[in-house]
Amino acid sequence: MHLNETILIVDDDEMTRLLLVQALVSLGVSTIEAVDGEEAMQQFERHLPELVLLDVDLPKCNGFEVCKAIRRTPKGADVPIVMITGKDDTASIEQAYQFGATDFIVKPINWALIAHHVRYVLRSSRNFKALKASESKLEYAQEFAKLGHWRLDLQQDVLQISRPLAKMFQLDDIEFPHGLSRFLNLVHPSERLHVKALFQNAINTRQRFDLDVRMILLNERLVHAHMQGQVVVDDGVEYLSGVLQDISELKESQAQITHIAHHDPLTDLPNRVLFQQQLESSIVRAKRNQTKLALLYIDLDRFKNINDSLGHDMGDLLLQEVAKRITSKLRTYDLLARLGGDEFAIILEPIKQDEEALLMTHQLLDIFEAPFALKCKTAYARGSIGICLFPDNGTSAEELQRNADSAMYQAKRASAQHFAFYSHALTAQAQHQWTIENGLRNAIEQQDFELVYQPKVAIDTQEVVGVEALLRWTPFDKASIPPNIFIPIAEETGLIIAIGEWVIQQAISQLQRWQNTNRRELSIAINVSGRQLHSQHFTEFVETSLEAAQVRTGLLEFEMTEEYLVSTTETETCLATLERLKILGIRLAIDDFGTGYSSYAQLKNLPIHTLKIDKSFIDNLPEDSKNLAIVKSMINLADNLGMQVVAEGVETHKQLQCLRQHGAHLVQGFYFAKPVAPEMLEQTIEEIKNKRP
């Protein structure tokens, strides 16, 4: 690593900055930090760093605007800027490139590889600077130096060249008759007519010419040369005179940099940028030739599990092996690209029949049948493939990519065959679900959720004794999405595990704040899904979180639906988990009681503290005699089992009076309060206290 290289780290998260600084220690670079766009610009102009690590999500102005601002500065045009963005966030990645980003790093950051990534970018930057310096020197030499000089006597047709030029072309002589033909014979055959026309135009117009040209040496080695010249008069004799320089190394370096910019460093496959260009070119050809093409998106199933269990090095090896196996199945004119992460794309061009795409899909799925040998370990992997056809499923690159992606997610979600063709049967609902799923993944990365709290009121004293924490999600620049929309999708995809952990941590933190400020001692109830309860490390996570916060036991309550408790097939595992939670001081409640058809025998064997009567039984009280009878029996059942009763969805004074008359313990609903943000809770409690009993 070169000395005195400086890296600017821009991130509003102190821990992320600290980890980045530590990860870069081995490079021997200096680091400077900024927490927002304004400070970033100040630090950049003060220190002129060799590289900028820039988070997308910054306060005041986002990372894209900072990137754009740096590019506008006199010294910022060529500085490599690496954006840090969320996983599989395709829109952010494309926007980063539009604003001038050099590269991107996807969160969660692979701390083991970040130093290698930065070293790679710095090395590429130095090569780029060296190329620019070489170009400047070349321009100077072309303008002033006479190295590689040649001149053609326009009357005698005699070519004269300097000795360095003769050495370059491996010629013994420096003067040749039939000069124009001799010179043109040194030019690559495909460019001779162009060079001859350029010479003739310079002679006719007396204008200077300047071009890059390929030359052929006597040993048939190809040389890239830069040539410029013009008509000059010397002692009354007209010459076509110029200079020529070998720029083969420069061209090779430019080709290397272009390759780096357009290829994935892990697999050396075309990256997303080159893939986009090639797809657009393929569409143009298909339209011109009236042929078909197929776009295949491939995603490895449960790749994260492989990374977690075998390590990221093994994960990288697996991606390389998958790329090799896919390549072995393709035709020479098909294109395979790695779009990022564990996602690949293939352009099959041309195809005559749709069945060709299906045949290729089966061949690609076959590559996953045999295990992958990764050094001393063996891994099994599966892939899901989405197939989209041009022109049937789209006529633009954007449309084809979107539809292939939709088909791939359909294959992952619902296809036992591991592949799916795009069709209009992938309805707006499926598209909407896919959007919600991607949004949830981003929200988890950004912790883009909030908790609101609805008071639970003691029916006899009208005192607020606890709250229920309710999850809310409002994506950036969009309307709030109801929990009944996104929670089922989170359950289906397994994202509920990460979301649930965030909810638990936030609720425990709120209890800790109340405890540390000697505020009201309120319990907090949290909705917990069956998938969370069956998660391998759920109870350990809860125990660790409680120990870290040191909150008093008995103030945290987990609510589970009656339907889950009745329908679970892992009764012993479920019961063991509930018993463990009870030992940790967690109160347990059955939510939506009355809708799951549980029996007395089932209830008495569960370590449950609270029954929450579902809102559907409260709505028409006291007029609905059947619902009233059910509610009374639920209250009696709870009393017999020594459980507390909470009536949900209380909205009227008549409902409250009815529940008070029949012995309910707590009520919850809009009659007393809607769910509110934590900072509004104190005011809400005072309003409830003053409400008529």
mmCIF file of C-alpha atoms in Angstrom, residues 69-288:
data_model
loop_
_atom_site.group_PDB
_atom_site.id
_atom_site.type_symbol
_atom_site.label_atom_id
_atom_site.label_comp_id
_atom_site.label_asym_id
_atom_site.label_seq_id
_atom_site.Cartn_x
_atom_site.Cartn_y
_atom_site.Cartn_z
ATOM 1 C CA ALA A 69 -21.325 17.256 -4.939
ATOM 2 C CA ILE A 70 -17.869 15.647 -4.706
ATOM 3 C CA ARG A 71 -17.870 14.934 -8.431
ATOM 4 C CA ARG A 72 -18.521 18.641 -9.082
ATOM 5 C CA THR A 73 -15.449 19.790 -7.173
ATOM 6 C CA PRO A 74 -12.207 20.459 -9.124
ATOM 7 C CA LYS A 75 -10.411 17.584 -7.387
ATOM 8 C CA GLY A 76 -13.333 15.199 -7.135
ATOM 9 C CA ALA A 77 -13.799 14.002 -10.697
ATOM 10 C CA ASP A 78 -11.491 10.987 -10.469
ATOM 11 C CA VAL A 79 -11.542 10.113 -6.767
ATOM 12 C CA PRO A 80 -13.032 6.607 -6.283
ATOM 13 C CA ILE A 81 -16.303 6.763 -4.318
ATOM 14 C CA VAL A 82 -17.603 3.476 -2.894
ATOM 15 C CA MET A 83 -21.254 3.651 -1.813
ATOM 16 C CA ILE A 84 -22.524 1.514 1.070
ATOM 17 C CA THR A 85 -26.112 0.367 0.497
ATOM 18 C CA GLY A 86 -28.726 -2.248 1.548
ATOM 19 C CA LYS A 87 -28.817 -5.911 0.397
ATOM 20 C CA ASP A 88 -30.256 -6.643 -3.100
ATOM 21 C CA ASP A 89 -31.322 -2.827 -3.156
ATOM 22 C CA THR A 90 -31.099 -2.653 -6.987
ATOM 23 C CA ALA A 91 -32.611 0.861 -7.276
ATOM 24 C CA SER A 92 -30.027 2.359 -4.874
ATOM 25 C CA ILE A 93 -27.158 0.653 -6.680
ATOM 26 C CA GLU A 94 -28.254 1.978 -10.078
ATOM 27 C CA GLN A 95 -28.812 5.451 -8.627
ATOM 28 C CA ALA A 96 -25.334 5.383 -7.089
ATOM 29 C CA TYR A 97 -23.761 4.750 -10.489
ATOM 30 C CA GLN A 98 -25.865 7.532 -12.011
ATOM 31 C CA PHE A 99 -24.486 10.014 -9.481
ATOM 32 C CA GLY A 100 -20.900 8.989 -10.173
ATOM 33 C CA ALA A 101 -20.152 6.167 -7.731
ATOM 34 C CA THR A 102 -17.174 3.975 -8.581
ATOM 35 C CA ASP A 103 -18.363 0.861 -6.792
ATOM 36 C CA PHE A 104 -20.703 -0.250 -4.021
ATOM 37 C CA ILE A 105 -20.620 -2.386 -0.892
ATOM 38 C CA VAL A 106 -23.786 -4.181 0.234
ATOM 39 C CA LYS A 107 -24.832 -4.270 3.884
ATOM 40 C CA PRO A 108 -24.330 -6.239 6.037
ATOM 41 C CA ILE A 109 -20.670 -5.448 5.413
ATOM 42 C CA ASN A 110 -18.347 -8.433 5.126
ATOM 43 C CA TRP A 111 -15.693 -7.184 7.545
ATOM 44 C CA ALA A 112 -13.298 -9.948 6.572
ATOM 45 C CA LEU A 113 -13.216 -8.820 2.927
ATOM 46 C CA ILE A 114 -13.643 -5.054 3.220
ATOM 47 C CA ALA A 115 -9.872 -4.388 3.372
ATOM 48 C CA HIS A 116 -9.318 -6.468 0.214
ATOM 49 C CA HIS A 117 -12.123 -4.584 -1.518
ATOM 50 C CA VAL A 118 -10.637 -1.201 -0.572
ATOM 51 C CA ARG A 119 -7.116 -2.317 -1.563
ATOM 52 C CA TYR A 120 -8.491 -3.382 -4.936
ATOM 53 C CA VAL A 121 -10.244 -0.037 -5.514
ATOM 54 C CA LEU A 122 -7.155 1.953 -4.449
ATOM 55 C CA ARG A 123 -4.963 -0.082 -6.789
ATOM 56 C CA SER A 124 -7.385 0.486 -9.664
ATOM 57 C CA SER A 125 -7.432 4.190 -8.844
ATOM 58 C CA ARG A 126 -3.648 4.380 -8.946
ATOM 59 C CA ASN A 127 -3.649 2.606 -12.305
ATOM 60 C CA PHE A 128 -6.230 5.047 -13.567
ATOM 61 C CA LYS A 129 -4.166 8.025 -12.388
ATOM 62 C CA ALA A 130 -1.107 6.538 -14.038
ATOM 63 C CA LEU A 131 -3.039 6.188 -17.268
ATOM 64 C CA LYS A 132 -4.149 9.800 -17.125
ATOM 65 C CA ALA A 133 -0.569 10.875 -16.475
ATOM 66 C CA SER A 134 0.583 8.790 -19.434
ATOM 67 C CA GLU A 135 -2.032 10.407 -21.625
ATOM 68 C CA SER A 136 -0.798 13.855 -20.594
ATOM 69 C CA LYS A 137 2.776 12.907 -21.401
ATOM 70 C CA LEU A 138 1.667 11.476 -24.714
ATOM 71 C CA GLU A 139 -0.113 14.699 -25.594
ATOM 72 C CA TYR A 140 3.029 16.669 -24.707
ATOM 73 C CA ALA A 141 5.214 14.365 -26.825
ATOM 74 C CA GLN A 142 2.824 14.623 -29.776
ATOM 75 C CA GLU A 143 2.884 18.375 -29.560
ATOM 76 C CA PHE A 144 6.579 19.042 -29.044
ATOM 77 C CA ALA A 145 8.766 15.938 -29.350
ATOM 78 C CA LYS A 146 9.853 14.616 -32.741
ATOM 79 C CA LEU A 147 10.238 11.042 -31.539
ATOM 80 C CA GLY A 148 8.863 8.618 -34.061
ATOM 81 C CA HIS A 149 8.846 11.290 -36.772
ATOM 82 C CA TRP A 150 7.905 10.494 -40.337
ATOM 83 C CA ARG A 151 7.362 12.514 -43.485
ATOM 84 C CA LEU A 152 6.178 11.729 -47.000
ATOM 85 C CA ASP A 153 7.470 13.723 -49.961
ATOM 86 C CA LEU A 154 4.269 14.425 -51.868
ATOM 87 C CA GLN A 155 6.092 15.034 -55.175
ATOM 88 C CA GLN A 156 8.610 12.168 -55.138
ATOM 89 C CA ASP A 157 6.474 9.736 -53.058
ATOM 90 C CA VAL A 158 9.450 9.015 -50.819
ATOM 91 C CA LEU A 159 8.881 8.097 -47.161
ATOM 92 C CA GLN A 160 11.406 9.099 -44.520
ATOM 93 C CA ILE A 161 11.219 7.861 -40.930
ATOM 94 C CA SER A 162 13.280 8.530 -37.826
ATOM 95 C CA ARG A 163 15.510 5.804 -36.410
ATOM 96 C CA PRO A 164 13.344 5.246 -33.329
ATOM 97 C CA LEU A 165 10.405 4.695 -35.640
ATOM 98 C CA ALA A 166 12.430 2.310 -37.798
ATOM 99 C CA LYS A 167 13.344 0.396 -34.654
ATOM 100 C CA MET A 168 9.681 0.223 -33.628
ATOM 101 C CA PHE A 169 8.722 -1.252 -37.010
ATOM 102 C CA GLN A 170 11.816 -3.490 -37.125
ATOM 103 C CA LEU A 171 13.053 -1.851 -40.346
ATOM 104 C CA ASP A 172 16.691 -1.536 -41.340
ATOM 105 C CA ASP A 173 16.234 1.472 -43.617
ATOM 106 C CA ILE A 174 14.838 4.918 -42.886
ATOM 107 C CA GLU A 175 13.975 5.972 -46.442
ATOM 108 C CA PHE A 176 11.696 4.145 -48.859
ATOM 109 C CA PRO A 177 10.481 4.739 -52.398
ATOM 110 C CA HIS A 178 6.786 4.252 -53.134
ATOM 111 C CA GLY A 179 6.395 5.804 -49.732
ATOM 112 C CA LEU A 180 2.602 6.028 -49.472
ATOM 113 C CA SER A 181 2.063 2.362 -50.352
ATOM 114 C CA ARG A 182 4.893 1.297 -48.043
ATOM 115 C CA PHE A 183 3.404 3.258 -45.158
ATOM 116 C CA LEU A 184 -0.127 1.964 -45.769
ATOM 117 C CA ASN A 185 1.187 -1.609 -45.849
ATOM 118 C CA LEU A 186 2.169 -1.138 -42.212
ATOM 119 C CA VAL A 187 -1.421 -0.265 -41.315
ATOM 120 C CA HIS A 188 -3.871 -3.009 -40.329
ATOM 121 C CA PRO A 189 -5.789 -4.080 -43.476
ATOM 122 C CA SER A 190 -9.166 -3.129 -42.018
ATOM 123 C CA GLU A 191 -7.997 0.464 -41.473
ATOM 124 C CA ARG A 192 -5.968 1.166 -44.632
ATOM 125 C CA LEU A 193 -8.746 2.771 -46.639
ATOM 126 C CA HIS A 194 -9.615 5.031 -43.719
ATOM 127 C CA VAL A 195 -5.986 6.143 -43.228
ATOM 128 C CA LYS A 196 -5.524 6.696 -46.973
ATOM 129 C CA ALA A 197 -8.665 8.860 -47.084
ATOM 130 C CA LEU A 198 -7.469 10.786 -44.031
ATOM 131 C CA PHE A 199 -4.099 11.477 -45.693
ATOM 132 C CA GLN A 200 -5.813 12.624 -48.874
ATOM 133 C CA ASN A 201 -8.111 14.950 -46.941
ATOM 134 C CA ALA A 202 -5.121 16.464 -45.102
ATOM 135 C CA ILE A 203 -3.386 17.087 -48.442
ATOM 136 C CA ASN A 204 -6.487 18.674 -49.986
ATOM 137 C CA THR A 205 -7.590 20.801 -47.023
ATOM 138 C CA ARG A 206 -4.243 21.425 -45.296
ATOM 139 C CA GLN A 207 -5.944 20.404 -42.070
ATOM 140 C CA ARG A 208 -4.219 18.547 -39.272
ATOM 141 C CA PHE A 209 -5.256 14.940 -38.558
ATOM 142 C CA ASP A 210 -5.134 12.950 -35.343
ATOM 143 C CA LEU A 211 -6.059 9.275 -34.893
ATOM 144 C CA ASP A 212 -5.364 5.979 -33.178
ATOM 145 C CA VAL A 213 -4.456 3.243 -35.628
ATOM 146 C CA ARG A 214 -3.393 -0.385 -35.539
ATOM 147 C CA MET A 215 -0.068 -1.168 -37.212
ATOM 148 C CA ILE A 216 1.398 -4.525 -38.277
ATOM 149 C CA LEU A 217 5.090 -5.175 -37.655
ATOM 150 C CA LEU A 218 7.264 -7.447 -39.777
ATOM 151 C CA ASN A 219 6.883 -10.213 -37.206
ATOM 152 C CA GLU A 220 3.104 -9.738 -37.530
ATOM 153 C CA ARG A 221 2.832 -8.347 -34.004
ATOM 154 C CA LEU A 222 -0.020 -5.876 -33.658
ATOM 155 C CA VAL A 223 0.843 -2.411 -32.349
ATOM 156 C CA HIS A 224 -1.598 0.268 -31.281
ATOM 157 C CA ALA A 225 -0.226 3.623 -32.372
ATOM 158 C CA HIS A 226 -1.280 7.218 -31.999
ATOM 159 C CA MET A 227 -0.553 9.271 -35.100
ATOM 160 C CA GLN A 228 -0.982 12.907 -35.990
ATOM 161 C CA GLY A 229 0.261 14.965 -38.875
ATOM 162 C CA GLN A 230 -0.302 17.731 -41.388
ATOM 163 C CA VAL A 231 1.044 19.121 -44.638
ATOM 164 C CA VAL A 232 4.214 21.180 -44.169
ATOM 165 C CA VAL A 233 6.499 22.990 -46.619
ATOM 166 C CA ASP A 234 10.276 22.682 -46.255
ATOM 167 C CA ASP A 235 12.525 24.482 -48.757
ATOM 168 C CA GLY A 236 9.647 24.697 -51.183
ATOM 169 C CA VAL A 237 8.909 20.950 -50.974
ATOM 170 C CA GLU A 238 5.535 19.781 -49.639
ATOM 171 C CA TYR A 239 5.557 16.961 -47.141
ATOM 172 C CA LEU A 240 2.852 15.114 -45.282
ATOM 173 C CA SER A 241 4.608 15.072 -41.935
ATOM 174 C CA GLY A 242 3.701 13.610 -38.585
ATOM 175 C CA VAL A 243 4.632 11.817 -35.377
ATOM 176 C CA LEU A 244 3.702 8.336 -34.276
ATOM 177 C CA GLN A 245 3.897 6.699 -30.853
ATOM 178 C CA ASP A 246 3.316 3.154 -29.693
ATOM 179 C CA ILE A 247 0.433 3.242 -27.178
ATOM 180 C CA SER A 248 -0.083 -0.505 -26.919
ATOM 181 C CA GLU A 249 0.537 -0.596 -23.167
ATOM 182 C CA LEU A 250 -1.838 2.303 -22.657
ATOM 183 C CA LYS A 251 -4.514 0.515 -24.665
ATOM 184 C CA GLU A 252 -3.900 -2.654 -22.684
ATOM 185 C CA SER A 253 -4.236 -0.767 -19.389
ATOM 186 C CA GLN A 254 -7.392 0.911 -20.631
ATOM 187 C CA ALA A 255 -8.760 -2.494 -21.592
ATOM 188 C CA GLN A 256 -7.906 -3.831 -18.127
ATOM 189 C CA ILE A 257 -9.659 -0.937 -16.412
ATOM 190 C CA THR A 258 -12.664 -1.339 -18.695
ATOM 191 C CA HIS A 259 -12.692 -5.044 -17.851
ATOM 192 C CA ILE A 260 -12.518 -4.303 -14.129
ATOM 193 C CA ALA A 261 -15.360 -1.796 -14.410
ATOM 194 C CA HIS A 262 -17.580 -4.273 -16.245
ATOM 195 C CA HIS A 263 -16.794 -7.601 -14.582
ATOM 196 C CA ASP A 264 -17.422 -9.198 -11.222
ATOM 197 C CA PRO A 265 -14.108 -9.542 -9.332
ATOM 198 C CA LEU A 266 -15.076 -12.872 -7.740
ATOM 199 C CA THR A 267 -16.187 -14.847 -10.817
ATOM 200 C CA ASP A 268 -14.841 -12.620 -13.626
ATOM 201 C CA LEU A 269 -18.307 -12.763 -15.169
ATOM 202 C CA PRO A 270 -19.921 -9.654 -16.664
ATOM 203 C CA ASN A 271 -21.393 -7.512 -13.894
ATOM 204 C CA ARG A 272 -24.737 -5.734 -13.761
ATOM 205 C CA VAL A 273 -23.486 -2.742 -15.787
ATOM 206 C CA LEU A 274 -22.164 -4.816 -18.695
ATOM 207 C CA PHE A 275 -25.161 -7.148 -18.507
ATOM 208 C CA GLN A 276 -27.505 -4.182 -18.914
ATOM 209 C CA GLN A 277 -25.584 -2.999 -21.979
ATOM 210 C CA GLN A 278 -25.515 -6.475 -23.519
ATOM 211 C CA LEU A 279 -29.222 -7.027 -22.900
ATOM 212 C CA GLU A 280 -30.092 -3.772 -24.638
ATOM 213 C CA SER A 281 -27.859 -4.740 -27.583
ATOM 214 C CA SER A 282 -29.470 -8.190 -27.723
ATOM 215 C CA ILE A 283 -32.927 -6.618 -27.855
ATOM 216 C CA VAL A 284 -31.850 -4.356 -30.737
ATOM 217 C CA ARG A 285 -30.547 -7.387 -32.676
ATOM 218 C CA ALA A 286 -33.649 -9.434 -31.932
ATOM 219 C CA LYS A 287 -35.898 -6.637 -33.164
ATOM 220 C CA ARG A 288 -33.809 -6.152 -36.301
#
